[in-house]
Short mmCIF file of C-alpha atoms and ligand atoms in Angstrom, two decimals:
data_model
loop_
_atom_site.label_atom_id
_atom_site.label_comp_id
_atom_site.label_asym_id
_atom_site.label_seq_id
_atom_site.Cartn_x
_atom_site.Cartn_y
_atom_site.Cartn_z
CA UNK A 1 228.88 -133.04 -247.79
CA UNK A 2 228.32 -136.29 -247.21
CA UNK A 3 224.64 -137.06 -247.32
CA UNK A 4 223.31 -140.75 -246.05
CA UNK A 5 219.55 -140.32 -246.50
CA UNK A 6 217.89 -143.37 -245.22
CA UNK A 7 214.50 -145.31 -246.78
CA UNK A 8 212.56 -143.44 -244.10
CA UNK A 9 211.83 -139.69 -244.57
CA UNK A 10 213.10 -137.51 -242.38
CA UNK A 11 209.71 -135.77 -242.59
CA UNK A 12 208.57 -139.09 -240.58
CA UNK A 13 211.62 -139.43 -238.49
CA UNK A 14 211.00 -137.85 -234.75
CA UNK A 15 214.62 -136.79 -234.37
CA UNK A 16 214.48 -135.17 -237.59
CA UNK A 17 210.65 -133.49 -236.03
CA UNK A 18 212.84 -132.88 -233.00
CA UNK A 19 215.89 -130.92 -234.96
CA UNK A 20 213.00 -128.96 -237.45
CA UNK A 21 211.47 -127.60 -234.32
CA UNK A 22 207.92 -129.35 -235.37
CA UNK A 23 208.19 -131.17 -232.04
CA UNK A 24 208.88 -129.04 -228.87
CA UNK A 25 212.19 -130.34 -226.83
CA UNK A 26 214.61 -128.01 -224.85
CA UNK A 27 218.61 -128.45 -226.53
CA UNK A 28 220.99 -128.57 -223.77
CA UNK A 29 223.37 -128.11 -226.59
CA UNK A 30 223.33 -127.11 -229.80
CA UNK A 31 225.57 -126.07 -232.40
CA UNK A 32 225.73 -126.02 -236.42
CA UNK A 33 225.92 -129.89 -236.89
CA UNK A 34 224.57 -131.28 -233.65
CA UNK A 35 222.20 -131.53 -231.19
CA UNK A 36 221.41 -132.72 -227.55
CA UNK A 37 218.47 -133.40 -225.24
CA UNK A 38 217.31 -135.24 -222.85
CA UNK A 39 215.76 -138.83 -223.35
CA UNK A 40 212.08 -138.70 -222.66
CA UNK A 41 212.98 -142.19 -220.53
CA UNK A 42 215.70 -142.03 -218.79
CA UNK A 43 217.32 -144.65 -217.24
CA UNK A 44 219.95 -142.57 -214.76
CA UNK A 45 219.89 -139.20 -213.49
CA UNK A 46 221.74 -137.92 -216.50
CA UNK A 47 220.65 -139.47 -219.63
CA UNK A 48 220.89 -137.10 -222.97
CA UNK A 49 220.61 -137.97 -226.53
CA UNK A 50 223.71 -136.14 -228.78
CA UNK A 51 221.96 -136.43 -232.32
CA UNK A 52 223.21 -134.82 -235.88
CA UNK A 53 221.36 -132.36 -237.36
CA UNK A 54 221.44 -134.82 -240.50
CA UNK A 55 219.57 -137.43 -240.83
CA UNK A 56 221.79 -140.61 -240.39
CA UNK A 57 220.53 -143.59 -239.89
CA UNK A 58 222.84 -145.62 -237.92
CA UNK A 59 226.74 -146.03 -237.28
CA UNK A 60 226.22 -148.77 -239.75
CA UNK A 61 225.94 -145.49 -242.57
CA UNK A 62 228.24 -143.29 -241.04
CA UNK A 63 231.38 -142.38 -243.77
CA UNK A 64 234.67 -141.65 -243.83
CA UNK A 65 233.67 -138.14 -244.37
CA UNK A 66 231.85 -138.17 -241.36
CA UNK A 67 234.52 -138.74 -239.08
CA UNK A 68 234.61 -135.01 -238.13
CA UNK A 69 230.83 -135.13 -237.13
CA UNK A 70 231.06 -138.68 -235.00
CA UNK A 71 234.39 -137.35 -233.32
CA UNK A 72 232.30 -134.21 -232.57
CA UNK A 73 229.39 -135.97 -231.02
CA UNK A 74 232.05 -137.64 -228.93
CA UNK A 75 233.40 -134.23 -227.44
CA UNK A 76 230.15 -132.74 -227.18
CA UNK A 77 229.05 -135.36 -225.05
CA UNK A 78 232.34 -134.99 -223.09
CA UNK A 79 231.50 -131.52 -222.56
CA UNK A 80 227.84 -131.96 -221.13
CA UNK A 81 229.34 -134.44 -218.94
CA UNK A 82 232.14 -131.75 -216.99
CA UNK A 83 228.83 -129.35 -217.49
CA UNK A 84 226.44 -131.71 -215.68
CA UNK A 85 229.00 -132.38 -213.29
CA UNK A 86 229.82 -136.15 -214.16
CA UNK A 87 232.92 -136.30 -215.51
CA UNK A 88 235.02 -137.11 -212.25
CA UNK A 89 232.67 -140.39 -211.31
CA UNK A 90 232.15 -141.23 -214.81
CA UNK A 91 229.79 -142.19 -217.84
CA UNK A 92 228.79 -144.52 -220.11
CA UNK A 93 228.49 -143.64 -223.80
CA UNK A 94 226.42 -145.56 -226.07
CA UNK A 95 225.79 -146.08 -229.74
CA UNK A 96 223.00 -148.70 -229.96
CA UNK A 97 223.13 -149.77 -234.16
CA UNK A 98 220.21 -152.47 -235.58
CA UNK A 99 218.36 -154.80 -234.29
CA UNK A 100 220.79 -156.53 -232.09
CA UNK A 101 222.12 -153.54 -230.84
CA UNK A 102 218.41 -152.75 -229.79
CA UNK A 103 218.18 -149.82 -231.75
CA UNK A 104 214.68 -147.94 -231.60
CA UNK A 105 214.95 -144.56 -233.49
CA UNK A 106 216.44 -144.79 -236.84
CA UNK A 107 218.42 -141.32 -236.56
CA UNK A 108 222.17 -141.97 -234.56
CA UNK A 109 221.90 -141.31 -231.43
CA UNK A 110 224.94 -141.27 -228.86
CA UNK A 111 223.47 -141.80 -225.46
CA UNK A 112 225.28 -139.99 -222.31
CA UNK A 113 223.83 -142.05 -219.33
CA UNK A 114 225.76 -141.40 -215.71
CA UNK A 115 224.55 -139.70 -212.65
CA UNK A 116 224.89 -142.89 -210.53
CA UNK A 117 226.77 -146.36 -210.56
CA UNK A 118 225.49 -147.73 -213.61
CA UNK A 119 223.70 -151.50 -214.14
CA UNK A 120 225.81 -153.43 -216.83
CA UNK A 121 223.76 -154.99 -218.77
CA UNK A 122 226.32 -156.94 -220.73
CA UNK A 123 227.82 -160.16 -219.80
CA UNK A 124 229.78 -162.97 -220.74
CA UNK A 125 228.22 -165.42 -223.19
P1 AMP B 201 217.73 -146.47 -228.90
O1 AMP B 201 217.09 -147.66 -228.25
O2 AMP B 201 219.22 -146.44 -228.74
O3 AMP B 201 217.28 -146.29 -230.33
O4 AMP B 201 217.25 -145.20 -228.08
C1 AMP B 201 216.23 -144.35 -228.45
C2 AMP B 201 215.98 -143.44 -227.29
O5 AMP B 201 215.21 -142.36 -227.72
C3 AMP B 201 215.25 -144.11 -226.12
O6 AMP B 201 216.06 -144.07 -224.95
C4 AMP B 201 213.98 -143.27 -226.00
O7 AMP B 201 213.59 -143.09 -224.66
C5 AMP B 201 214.40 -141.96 -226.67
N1 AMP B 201 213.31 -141.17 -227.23
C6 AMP B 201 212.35 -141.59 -228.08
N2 AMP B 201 211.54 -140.56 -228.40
C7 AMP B 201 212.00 -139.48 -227.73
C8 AMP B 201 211.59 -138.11 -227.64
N3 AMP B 201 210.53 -137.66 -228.30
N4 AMP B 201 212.31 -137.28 -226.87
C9 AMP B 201 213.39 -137.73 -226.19
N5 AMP B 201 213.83 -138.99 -226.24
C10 AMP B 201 213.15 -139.86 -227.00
ZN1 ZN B 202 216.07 -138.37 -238.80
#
């Protein structure tokens, strides 16, 4: 297995508290590599966090070997979106990575935001 363990702890790292159970959060999915939630802010109607179960840091440590486990984030997002009903009107997907990608929690995240016409926050330079 491929195993990216970041400076941080996961004993410190709330998505890691989140995945352990230590903090209480209902999965909307779950299965042996990954789960989902929803954010705690959302920003549309349907806004849900797809996590690993591992602690990764960012995209920016994600491996060849962990190809199987991003691609599978991908679908299981896919999924929750024809579940919740979104999939015909569309969704955004969203990896933020580092400080310029405004990245908060240190665990990858992959953000399913839709529910509504979405605000596009990026423009042309
Ligand atoms: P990012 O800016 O891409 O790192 O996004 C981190 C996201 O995690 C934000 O949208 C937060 O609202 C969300 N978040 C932080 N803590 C929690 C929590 N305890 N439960 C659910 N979502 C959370
Ligand atoms: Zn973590």
């Amino acid at each position: 297995m491929s195993s990216v363990t970041c400076q941080m702890s996961s004993a410190s790292c709330i998505f890691c508290q989140i995945v352990k159970k230590e903090i209480p959060k209902d999965f909307v999915y779950e299965d042996s590599e990954i789960v989902a939630f929803e954010d705690i802010h959302p920003v549309a109607p349907v806004h849900i966090l797809i996590i690993p179960k591992r602690h990764i840091e960012s995209v920016n440590e994600l491996q060849k070997e962990d190809r199987e486990l991003a691609g599978n984030m991908i679908l299981a997002a896919k999924g929750l979106a024809r579940k919740l009903k979104i999939s015909q009107d569309g969704y955004k997907l969203l990896f933020r990575t580092g400080k310029h990608g405004g990245q908060e929690v240190e665990h990858l995240h992959l953000h399913l935001i839709g529910g509504a016409k979405l605000y596009e926050e990026i423009r042309p330079i």
